[in-house]
Amino acid sequence: VALTVARVALTWPLVAAALAVSWVAVRRSLPAGHPGLRHPVTPVAGRAPEE
């Protein structure tokens, strides 16, 4: 029982924490007006990239 408790305590919570930290890091790396990862902003031919 102790090994099962240790295994659960050391897997799912750590996976959830890693996903949360990754999500925060990715969101902070995107510019303020960016619509998100599922809707990438692609440059239009002939226009300079906006900053």
PDB file of C-alpha atoms in Angstrom:
ATOM      1  CA  VAL A   1       0.000   0.000   0.000  1.00  0.00           C
ATOM      2  CA  ALA A   2       2.814   2.396   0.856  1.00  0.00           C
ATOM      3  CA  LEU A   3       4.460   1.808  -2.523  1.00  0.00           C
ATOM      4  CA  THR A   4       1.192   2.470  -4.321  1.00  0.00           C
ATOM      5  CA  VAL A   5       0.686   5.702  -2.405  1.00  0.00           C
ATOM      6  CA  ALA A   6       4.272   6.766  -3.128  1.00  0.00           C
ATOM      7  CA  ARG A   7       3.913   5.921  -6.816  1.00  0.00           C
ATOM      8  CA  VAL A   8       0.710   7.934  -7.184  1.00  0.00           C
ATOM      9  CA  ALA A   9       2.119  10.839  -5.170  1.00  0.00           C
ATOM     10  CA  LEU A  10       5.264  10.957  -7.291  1.00  0.00           C
ATOM     11  CA  THR A  11       3.662  10.641 -10.715  1.00  0.00           C
ATOM     12  CA  TRP A  12       0.356  12.386 -11.357  1.00  0.00           C
ATOM     13  CA  PRO A  13       0.926  15.481  -9.195  1.00  0.00           C
ATOM     14  CA  LEU A  14       4.386  15.971 -10.715  1.00  0.00           C
ATOM     15  CA  VAL A  15       3.037  15.558 -14.245  1.00  0.00           C
ATOM     16  CA  ALA A  16       0.281  18.078 -13.514  1.00  0.00           C
ATOM     17  CA  ALA A  17       2.808  20.529 -12.030  1.00  0.00           C
ATOM     18  CA  ALA A  18       5.118  20.173 -15.053  1.00  0.00           C
ATOM     19  CA  LEU A  19       2.219  20.809 -17.436  1.00  0.00           C
ATOM     20  CA  ALA A  20       1.141  23.885 -15.475  1.00  0.00           C
ATOM     21  CA  VAL A  21       4.661  25.338 -15.416  1.00  0.00           C
ATOM     22  CA  SER A  22       5.082  24.638 -19.140  1.00  0.00           C
ATOM     23  CA  TRP A  23       1.770  26.301 -19.935  1.00  0.00           C
ATOM     24  CA  VAL A  24       2.733  29.427 -17.978  1.00  0.00           C
ATOM     25  CA  ALA A  25       6.142  29.576 -19.680  1.00  0.00           C
ATOM     26  CA  VAL A  26       4.636  29.260 -23.158  1.00  0.00           C
ATOM     27  CA  ARG A  27       1.938  31.851 -22.480  1.00  0.00           C
ATOM     28  CA  ARG A  28       4.517  34.334 -21.173  1.00  0.00           C
ATOM     29  CA  SER A  29       6.724  33.833 -24.230  1.00  0.00           C
ATOM     30  CA  LEU A  30       3.950  34.850 -26.663  1.00  0.00           C
ATOM     31  CA  PRO A  31       3.429  38.546 -27.479  1.00  0.00           C
ATOM     32  CA  ALA A  32       0.507  40.353 -25.860  1.00  0.00           C
ATOM     33  CA  GLY A  33      -1.801  40.359 -28.900  1.00  0.00           C
ATOM     34  CA  HIS A  34      -1.121  36.779 -29.960  1.00  0.00           C
ATOM     35  CA  PRO A  35      -4.276  34.650 -30.258  1.00  0.00           C
ATOM     36  CA  GLY A  36      -2.592  31.499 -28.928  1.00  0.00           C
ATOM     37  CA  LEU A  37      -0.780  28.377 -30.086  1.00  0.00           C
ATOM     38  CA  ARG A  38      -3.780  26.877 -31.857  1.00  0.00           C
ATOM     39  CA  HIS A  39      -4.110  30.011 -34.019  1.00  0.00           C
ATOM     40  CA  PRO A  40      -0.597  30.905 -35.163  1.00  0.00           C
ATOM     41  CA  VAL A  41       0.065  34.316 -36.649  1.00  0.00           C
ATOM     42  CA  THR A  42       1.591  33.911 -40.091  1.00  0.00           C
ATOM     43  CA  PRO A  43       3.320  36.771 -41.875  1.00  0.00           C
ATOM     44  CA  VAL A  44       1.629  38.209 -44.959  1.00  0.00           C
ATOM     45  CA  ALA A  45       3.809  38.320 -48.079  1.00  0.00           C
ATOM     46  CA  GLY A  46       5.094  41.825 -48.791  1.00  0.00           C
ATOM     47  CA  ARG A  47       4.480  43.188 -45.277  1.00  0.00           C
ATOM     48  CA  ALA A  48       7.005  43.803 -42.571  1.00  0.00           C
ATOM     49  CA  PRO A  49       6.452  41.846 -39.349  1.00  0.00           C
ATOM     50  CA  GLU A  50       4.618  43.788 -36.669  1.00  0.00           C
ATOM     51  CA  GLU A  51       6.157  44.234 -33.257  1.00  0.00           C
TER      52      GLU A  51
END
